[in-house]
Amino acid sequence: MKVTKQRFGTLCDGTRVNLWTIKNGNMSFSATEYGCTLTSIVLTNKDGTKTDVLAGFSTLEGYLNTKFCFGAIVGRFANRIGKAQFSIGDAKYPLDKNDGPNTLHGGFDGYDKMMWTGETVKGKKMAGVKFTRLSPDGEQGFPGNVKLEVTYLLDENNNLICKYSAETDKATPINITNHAYFNLAGKGSVKDHIVQFNSKNILEVDAKLIPNGKFIDVTGGAFDFTKEKKIGKDIKETGVGYDHCYVTEAYDKKDRQCGTPLSDETMVKFAKVTEPKSGHTMEVYTNLPGCQFYTGNYIGGILGKNGVTYARHDAFCLETQNFPDAPNKKDFPEAILQPGQKLKAKTVYSFN
């Protein structure tokens, strides 16, 4: 395993921004402390050439100027909180209305625009980078000083391991995920990617994509990926594209306490994605109860890596997480982290 660290750019206040690159001989990934962002995942093709399967930007400036969270960590509560508010006991907490009447990915001041502290980490037959930051009490409107830790690791079997942990001194909602945009061909539409999900249900949502607390059985419909199917086969039936939370098999097994998700040994396989021309595949394993499947419905016109302009559906996201609006839904998995608890979540993206 080879780890390198170099300058990625400089913020306007003079702060140096670093970029770590980890290689195992067959693949590599890079990550920066700005936004705790994954900037590339490079796979080796059959002919020995390389393909970067992560959409994003070639320079720091691209990440500074985007609102779409390419490859970044989102929180304090990823996805949506309905009516931009929640309550803990008798205390009500108003949040930013940055998605119509709702809060999306923490509000206007997202984790994707914040500096994290990075350090190289090495384990048995793996290496990577650990990012930490303290989210202060009141940040984004959420209570509690929260110690955050995100670790990205690469092992010898082409597994990109994402570990998320958090501790707080006040009860607070917590839901952290990485917002990576994938394209296993490296460019062009992802409609021909073949997808299979181990999920029979999605969360039913209103017109603003806020769950109503009910599940929808996807069997036989446009949202059914229980058998291999191209992303584009039924995408027109969804409107602009997929942007829905699928229920993983971890939901039935998960302890409902926020601080005690499934152990590593009981992680579940959620997805397999295949790009037929390149033959690249990606499998997703997680101990989290939900996964937001998003097909890049609003990235059209964005100038991305190497001068390429992205079109709608040129990338997809598989954002493993707790359920959207969980702080306001008593029957959803517990979303409030209590003092003395430690959130430990894990997702693995496995490439072949």
Tab-separated table of C-alpha atoms in Angstrom:
chain	number	residue	atom	x	y	z
A	1	MET	CA	0.000	0.000	0.000
A	2	LYS	CA	1.315	3.434	-0.943
A	3	VAL	CA	0.147	6.684	0.640
A	4	THR	CA	1.098	10.145	-0.641
A	5	LYS	CA	0.156	13.618	0.560
A	6	GLN	CA	0.353	16.801	-1.476
A	7	ARG	CA	-1.052	20.304	-1.691
A	8	PHE	CA	-4.477	20.436	-3.355
A	9	GLY	CA	-4.882	24.190	-3.139
A	10	THR	CA	-5.202	27.173	-0.830
A	11	LEU	CA	-8.270	28.832	0.642
A	12	CYS	CA	-8.736	32.594	0.408
A	13	ASP	CA	-7.567	32.991	4.024
A	14	GLY	CA	-4.289	31.249	3.183
A	15	THR	CA	-5.190	27.858	4.652
A	16	ARG	CA	-3.401	25.021	2.886
A	17	VAL	CA	-5.661	22.231	1.674
A	18	ASN	CA	-4.066	18.783	1.394
A	19	LEU	CA	-4.878	15.780	-0.772
A	20	TRP	CA	-4.117	12.182	0.212
A	21	THR	CA	-3.825	9.412	-2.398
A	22	ILE	CA	-3.840	5.748	-1.425
A	23	LYS	CA	-2.867	3.022	-3.916
A	24	ASN	CA	-2.896	-0.768	-3.667
A	25	GLY	CA	-1.493	-1.573	-7.127
A	26	ASN	CA	-4.873	-2.222	-8.751
A	27	MET	CA	-6.858	0.846	-7.730
A	28	SER	CA	-6.500	4.095	-5.824
A	29	PHE	CA	-8.562	6.782	-4.215
A	30	SER	CA	-7.873	10.381	-3.257
A	31	ALA	CA	-9.449	12.489	-0.525
A	32	THR	CA	-9.082	16.035	0.731
A	33	GLU	CA	-9.711	17.681	4.095
A	34	TYR	CA	-11.930	20.299	2.459
A	35	GLY	CA	-15.393	18.842	2.949
A	36	CYS	CA	-13.863	15.477	3.918
A	37	THR	CA	-14.229	14.861	0.192
A	38	LEU	CA	-13.439	11.841	-1.952
A	39	THR	CA	-12.066	13.374	-5.157
A	40	SER	CA	-11.257	10.269	-7.214
A	41	ILE	CA	-11.553	6.487	-7.357
A	42	VAL	CA	-9.319	5.119	-10.097
A	43	LEU	CA	-9.744	1.543	-11.348
A	44	THR	CA	-7.487	-0.452	-13.668
A	45	ASN	CA	-9.109	-1.598	-16.912
A	46	LYS	CA	-8.571	-4.946	-18.603
A	47	ASP	CA	-6.079	-3.377	-21.020
A	48	GLY	CA	-4.087	-1.767	-18.215
A	49	THR	CA	-5.458	1.754	-18.696
A	50	LYS	CA	-7.076	3.649	-15.839
A	51	THR	CA	-10.618	4.963	-15.334
A	52	ASP	CA	-11.686	7.438	-12.664
A	53	VAL	CA	-15.198	6.295	-11.698
A	54	LEU	CA	-15.977	9.243	-9.417
A	55	ALA	CA	-17.565	12.409	-10.810
A	56	GLY	CA	-16.263	15.681	-9.420
A	57	PHE	CA	-13.643	18.302	-10.180
A	58	SER	CA	-9.974	18.432	-11.124
A	59	THR	CA	-9.167	21.358	-8.808
A	60	LEU	CA	-10.061	22.661	-5.381
A	61	GLU	CA	-11.876	25.598	-6.993
A	62	GLY	CA	-14.480	23.254	-8.421
A	63	TYR	CA	-15.384	21.978	-4.956
A	64	LEU	CA	-15.383	25.513	-3.540
A	65	ASN	CA	-17.931	26.648	-6.100
A	66	THR	CA	-20.396	23.762	-6.232
A	67	LYS	CA	-23.548	23.242	-4.182
A	68	PHE	CA	-23.971	19.586	-5.148
A	69	CYS	CA	-21.674	17.985	-2.531
A	70	PHE	CA	-19.619	15.925	-5.019
A	71	GLY	CA	-17.854	13.222	-2.975
A	72	ALA	CA	-18.258	15.168	0.267
A	73	ILE	CA	-19.505	14.286	3.715
A	74	VAL	CA	-22.973	15.634	4.458
A	75	GLY	CA	-24.465	16.218	7.908
A	76	ARG	CA	-25.134	16.961	10.726
A	77	PHE	CA	-28.242	15.280	9.378
A	78	ALA	CA	-27.930	13.975	5.817
A	79	ASN	CA	-30.966	14.073	3.522
A	80	ARG	CA	-34.115	15.952	4.523
A	81	ILE	CA	-35.783	17.127	7.717
A	82	GLY	CA	-39.401	18.089	7.110
A	83	LYS	CA	-40.567	21.651	7.827
A	84	ALA	CA	-36.985	22.509	8.815
A	85	GLN	CA	-37.542	21.709	12.484
A	86	PHE	CA	-37.470	18.957	15.066
A	87	SER	CA	-38.036	18.576	18.805
A	88	ILE	CA	-36.199	16.825	21.603
A	89	GLY	CA	-38.424	16.656	24.653
A	90	ASP	CA	-40.013	20.088	25.081
A	91	ALA	CA	-37.275	21.905	23.151
A	92	LYS	CA	-37.962	22.843	19.533
A	93	TYR	CA	-35.131	23.496	17.101
A	94	PRO	CA	-35.660	25.531	13.904
A	95	LEU	CA	-33.277	24.840	11.004
A	96	ASP	CA	-32.385	26.395	7.645
A	97	LYS	CA	-35.030	26.156	4.950
A	98	ASN	CA	-32.625	25.426	2.106
A	99	ASP	CA	-34.852	22.951	0.233
A	100	GLY	CA	-38.199	24.669	-0.121
A	101	PRO	CA	-39.814	24.492	3.338
A	102	ASN	CA	-37.405	21.738	4.432
A	103	THR	CA	-33.780	21.270	5.474
A	104	LEU	CA	-31.427	19.328	3.189
A	105	HIS	CA	-27.999	18.002	4.253
A	106	GLY	CA	-27.778	20.258	7.308
A	107	GLY	CA	-28.772	23.564	5.751
A	108	PHE	CA	-26.939	26.422	4.059
A	109	ASP	CA	-23.630	25.841	5.882
A	110	GLY	CA	-22.908	22.252	4.957
A	111	TYR	CA	-20.110	19.974	6.098
A	112	ASP	CA	-18.992	19.904	2.461
A	113	LYS	CA	-17.773	23.509	2.859
A	114	MET	CA	-15.892	22.993	6.112
A	115	MET	CA	-12.274	22.111	6.791
A	116	TRP	CA	-11.499	18.837	8.510
A	117	THR	CA	-8.215	17.658	10.045
A	118	GLY	CA	-6.655	14.752	8.192
A	119	GLU	CA	-4.013	12.190	9.105
A	120	THR	CA	-2.657	9.053	7.476
A	121	VAL	CA	-3.729	5.750	9.018
A	122	LYS	CA	-2.435	2.256	8.364
A	123	GLY	CA	-3.790	-1.123	9.383
A	124	LYS	CA	-3.245	-4.756	8.525
A	125	LYS	CA	-3.094	-4.925	4.711
A	126	MET	CA	-4.883	-1.567	4.385
A	127	ALA	CA	-4.202	2.146	4.545
A	128	GLY	CA	-6.106	5.368	4.314
A	129	VAL	CA	-6.842	8.732	5.881
A	130	LYS	CA	-8.808	9.742	8.978
A	131	PHE	CA	-10.605	13.091	9.106
A	132	THR	CA	-11.863	14.723	12.306
A	133	ARG	CA	-13.624	17.919	13.300
A	134	LEU	CA	-15.655	19.324	16.163
A	135	SER	CA	-19.122	20.490	15.205
A	136	PRO	CA	-19.888	23.131	17.852
A	137	ASP	CA	-23.110	23.479	19.792
A	138	GLY	CA	-25.598	25.426	17.666
A	139	GLU	CA	-23.898	24.789	14.337
A	140	GLN	CA	-26.578	24.628	11.609
A	141	GLY	CA	-29.127	25.015	14.440
A	142	PHE	CA	-28.387	21.612	16.005
A	143	PRO	CA	-27.651	21.183	19.728
A	144	GLY	CA	-24.492	19.714	21.194
A	145	ASN	CA	-20.770	19.738	20.618
A	146	VAL	CA	-20.242	16.729	18.366
A	147	LYS	CA	-16.889	15.035	17.801
A	148	LEU	CA	-16.911	13.669	14.264
A	149	GLU	CA	-14.575	11.103	12.758
A	150	VAL	CA	-14.597	9.824	9.171
A	151	THR	CA	-12.071	7.251	7.981
A	152	TYR	CA	-11.542	6.132	4.389
A	153	LEU	CA	-9.509	2.934	3.989
A	154	LEU	CA	-8.383	0.892	0.982
A	155	ASP	CA	-7.445	-2.775	1.361
A	156	GLU	CA	-5.730	-5.235	-0.968
A	157	ASN	CA	-9.052	-6.565	-2.273
A	158	ASN	CA	-10.217	-3.252	-3.780
A	159	ASN	CA	-12.572	-2.459	-0.919
A	160	LEU	CA	-13.049	1.219	-0.113
A	161	ILE	CA	-14.127	1.198	3.523
A	162	CYS	CA	-15.928	4.229	4.952
A	163	LYS	CA	-16.244	4.453	8.737
A	164	TYR	CA	-18.291	7.159	10.457
A	165	SER	CA	-18.362	7.844	14.197
A	166	ALA	CA	-19.747	10.598	16.408
A	167	GLU	CA	-20.021	11.529	20.091
A	168	THR	CA	-21.998	14.385	21.626
A	169	ASP	CA	-22.421	16.230	24.909
A	170	LYS	CA	-26.130	16.964	24.260
A	171	ALA	CA	-28.868	14.917	22.658
A	172	THR	CA	-28.815	15.685	18.939
A	173	PRO	CA	-29.897	14.220	15.598
A	174	ILE	CA	-27.024	12.652	13.673
A	175	ASN	CA	-26.943	11.136	10.202
A	176	ILE	CA	-23.681	11.191	8.245
A	177	THR	CA	-23.015	9.893	4.754
A	178	ASN	CA	-20.727	10.411	1.791
A	179	HIS	CA	-22.297	11.996	-1.284
A	180	ALA	CA	-20.144	10.271	-3.932
A	181	TYR	CA	-21.340	10.443	-7.544
A	182	PHE	CA	-20.341	7.276	-9.421
A	183	ASN	CA	-19.997	6.458	-13.111
A	184	LEU	CA	-18.283	3.098	-13.651
A	185	ALA	CA	-17.600	3.954	-17.302
A	186	GLY	CA	-15.912	7.200	-16.290
A	187	LYS	CA	-18.111	9.376	-18.494
A	188	GLY	CA	-21.446	9.563	-20.289
A	189	SER	CA	-24.894	8.512	-19.132
A	190	VAL	CA	-25.310	5.885	-16.420
A	191	LYS	CA	-28.635	4.667	-17.840
A	192	ASP	CA	-27.012	1.478	-19.168
A	193	HIS	CA	-25.491	0.600	-15.791
A	194	ILE	CA	-27.093	-2.596	-14.488
A	195	VAL	CA	-28.314	-2.409	-10.904
A	196	GLN	CA	-29.564	-4.930	-8.376
A	197	PHE	CA	-30.711	-3.984	-4.856
A	198	ASN	CA	-31.423	-6.301	-1.940
A	199	SER	CA	-34.470	-4.240	-1.074
A	200	LYS	CA	-38.175	-4.739	-1.571
A	201	ASN	CA	-39.277	-1.413	-0.131
A	202	ILE	CA	-38.760	2.314	-0.501
A	203	LEU	CA	-40.003	5.051	1.790
A	204	GLU	CA	-43.202	6.688	0.591
A	205	VAL	CA	-42.675	10.450	0.226
A	206	ASP	CA	-44.703	13.569	-0.490
A	207	ALA	CA	-44.128	16.024	-3.346
A	208	LYS	CA	-41.185	17.553	-1.413
A	209	LEU	CA	-39.568	14.124	-0.870
A	210	ILE	CA	-40.412	13.996	2.845
A	211	PRO	CA	-41.353	10.480	4.059
A	212	ASN	CA	-44.842	10.002	5.491
A	213	GLY	CA	-43.777	7.035	7.611
A	214	LYS	CA	-45.019	4.316	5.265
A	215	PHE	CA	-43.176	1.807	3.089
A	216	ILE	CA	-43.967	1.061	-0.562
A	217	ASP	CA	-43.501	-2.457	-1.927
A	218	VAL	CA	-41.558	-1.968	-5.177
A	219	THR	CA	-42.368	-5.386	-6.661
A	220	GLY	CA	-43.061	-5.159	-10.370
A	221	GLY	CA	-42.811	-1.380	-10.627
A	222	ALA	CA	-40.336	1.236	-11.824
A	223	PHE	CA	-38.542	1.174	-8.458
A	224	ASP	CA	-38.047	-2.593	-8.463
A	225	PHE	CA	-34.360	-3.513	-8.688
A	226	THR	CA	-34.641	-6.825	-6.886
A	227	LYS	CA	-33.512	-8.377	-10.168
A	228	GLU	CA	-30.794	-6.939	-12.403
A	229	LYS	CA	-32.111	-4.018	-14.437
A	230	LYS	CA	-30.656	-1.073	-16.320
A	231	ILE	CA	-31.006	2.230	-14.527
A	232	GLY	CA	-32.614	3.754	-17.609
A	233	LYS	CA	-35.210	1.043	-18.238
A	234	ASP	CA	-38.004	2.629	-16.202
A	235	ILE	CA	-36.478	5.989	-15.323
A	236	LYS	CA	-39.044	7.997	-17.304
A	237	GLU	CA	-41.783	6.639	-15.050
A	238	THR	CA	-40.133	8.323	-12.048
A	239	GLY	CA	-40.314	11.843	-13.513
A	240	VAL	CA	-36.859	13.439	-13.519
A	241	GLY	CA	-35.132	10.331	-12.145
A	242	TYR	CA	-34.580	8.343	-8.978
A	243	ASP	CA	-34.168	10.178	-5.663
A	244	HIS	CA	-35.605	7.737	-3.139
A	245	CYS	CA	-34.572	5.978	0.040
A	246	TYR	CA	-34.466	2.185	-0.211
A	247	VAL	CA	-34.822	0.089	2.936
A	248	THR	CA	-31.811	-2.175	3.426
A	249	GLU	CA	-31.874	-5.584	5.081
A	250	ALA	CA	-30.085	-3.940	8.018
A	251	TYR	CA	-33.388	-2.297	8.951
A	252	ASP	CA	-34.864	-5.537	10.290
A	253	LYS	CA	-31.701	-6.469	12.164
A	254	LYS	CA	-30.635	-3.101	13.516
A	255	ASP	CA	-30.871	-2.268	17.192
A	256	ARG	CA	-33.112	0.802	17.202
A	257	GLN	CA	-30.725	2.811	19.389
A	258	CYS	CA	-28.827	5.429	17.406
A	259	GLY	CA	-25.508	4.599	19.057
A	260	THR	CA	-25.619	0.860	18.360
A	261	PRO	CA	-25.934	-0.045	14.681
A	262	LEU	CA	-25.024	-3.453	13.346
A	263	SER	CA	-21.556	-4.784	13.985
A	264	ASP	CA	-19.077	-5.288	11.164
A	265	GLU	CA	-19.789	-9.005	11.242
A	266	THR	CA	-23.485	-8.477	10.524
A	267	MET	CA	-23.213	-5.930	7.738
A	268	VAL	CA	-25.575	-6.576	4.838
A	269	LYS	CA	-25.068	-6.454	1.103
A	270	PHE	CA	-27.333	-3.798	-0.367
A	271	ALA	CA	-26.357	-3.302	-4.019
A	272	LYS	CA	-24.450	-4.532	-7.016
A	273	VAL	CA	-23.827	-2.236	-9.986
A	274	THR	CA	-22.267	-3.354	-13.281
A	275	GLU	CA	-21.134	-1.258	-16.218
A	276	PRO	CA	-21.424	-3.721	-19.148
A	277	LYS	CA	-18.876	-2.224	-21.563
A	278	SER	CA	-15.979	-1.851	-19.137
A	279	GLY	CA	-16.985	-4.808	-16.992
A	280	HIS	CA	-16.418	-2.768	-13.842
A	281	THR	CA	-18.622	-3.737	-10.910
A	282	MET	CA	-19.284	-2.171	-7.539
A	283	GLU	CA	-20.940	-3.832	-4.562
A	284	VAL	CA	-22.198	-1.928	-1.544
A	285	TYR	CA	-22.263	-3.284	2.005
A	286	THR	CA	-23.538	-1.377	5.031
A	287	ASN	CA	-24.855	-1.584	8.579
A	288	LEU	CA	-27.259	1.329	7.998
A	289	PRO	CA	-31.033	0.938	7.475
A	290	GLY	CA	-31.454	3.112	4.372
A	291	CYS	CA	-29.760	4.021	1.110
A	292	GLN	CA	-30.721	7.024	-1.002
A	293	PHE	CA	-30.529	6.136	-4.693
A	294	TYR	CA	-30.055	9.334	-6.681
A	295	THR	CA	-29.417	9.512	-10.423
A	296	GLY	CA	-27.840	12.950	-10.803
A	297	ASN	CA	-31.115	14.550	-11.802
A	298	TYR	CA	-29.884	18.131	-11.379
A	299	ILE	CA	-26.199	18.071	-12.348
A	300	GLY	CA	-26.773	18.962	-16.002
A	301	GLY	CA	-24.525	21.770	-17.232
A	302	ILE	CA	-21.910	21.447	-14.478
A	303	LEU	CA	-18.317	21.672	-15.726
A	304	GLY	CA	-16.531	18.754	-14.103
A	305	LYS	CA	-13.212	16.911	-14.317
A	306	ASN	CA	-10.933	17.434	-17.293
A	307	GLY	CA	-13.249	19.995	-18.883
A	308	VAL	CA	-16.165	17.561	-19.244
A	309	THR	CA	-19.647	19.062	-18.836
A	310	TYR	CA	-21.977	16.720	-16.990
A	311	ALA	CA	-25.476	16.044	-18.279
A	312	ARG	CA	-28.470	14.838	-16.303
A	313	HIS	CA	-28.043	11.167	-15.327
A	314	ASP	CA	-24.279	11.153	-15.929
A	315	ALA	CA	-23.727	9.823	-12.398
A	316	PHE	CA	-25.550	8.050	-9.589
A	317	CYS	CA	-25.303	8.106	-5.797
A	318	LEU	CA	-25.819	5.348	-3.244
A	319	GLU	CA	-25.916	7.276	0.037
A	320	THR	CA	-26.148	4.848	2.958
A	321	GLN	CA	-27.859	6.487	5.925
A	322	ASN	CA	-30.618	6.590	8.482
A	323	PHE	CA	-34.077	7.378	7.112
A	324	PRO	CA	-34.850	10.953	5.992
A	325	ASP	CA	-36.847	12.983	8.542
A	326	ALA	CA	-36.192	10.319	11.174
A	327	PRO	CA	-36.092	12.930	14.003
A	328	ASN	CA	-39.777	13.599	13.279
A	329	LYS	CA	-40.926	10.001	12.733
A	330	LYS	CA	-41.382	7.967	15.906
A	331	ASP	CA	-41.528	4.645	14.026
A	332	PHE	CA	-38.265	5.216	12.110
A	333	PRO	CA	-34.914	4.015	13.489
A	334	GLU	CA	-33.740	6.216	16.347
A	335	ALA	CA	-31.920	9.295	15.030
A	336	ILE	CA	-31.071	11.060	18.305
A	337	LEU	CA	-27.576	10.442	19.631
A	338	GLN	CA	-27.362	10.770	23.408
A	339	PRO	CA	-24.387	11.764	25.563
A	340	GLY	CA	-22.427	8.644	26.465
A	341	GLN	CA	-23.351	6.895	23.221
A	342	LYS	CA	-21.035	6.581	20.235
A	343	LEU	CA	-22.388	6.347	16.726
A	344	LYS	CA	-20.484	3.796	14.645
A	345	ALA	CA	-21.588	3.386	11.052
A	346	LYS	CA	-19.797	1.639	8.224
A	347	THR	CA	-20.179	1.286	4.470
A	348	VAL	CA	-17.961	-0.618	2.042
A	349	TYR	CA	-17.778	0.030	-1.704
A	350	SER	CA	-16.197	-3.074	-3.214
A	351	PHE	CA	-14.802	-2.822	-6.775
A	352	ASN	CA	-13.921	-5.512	-9.296
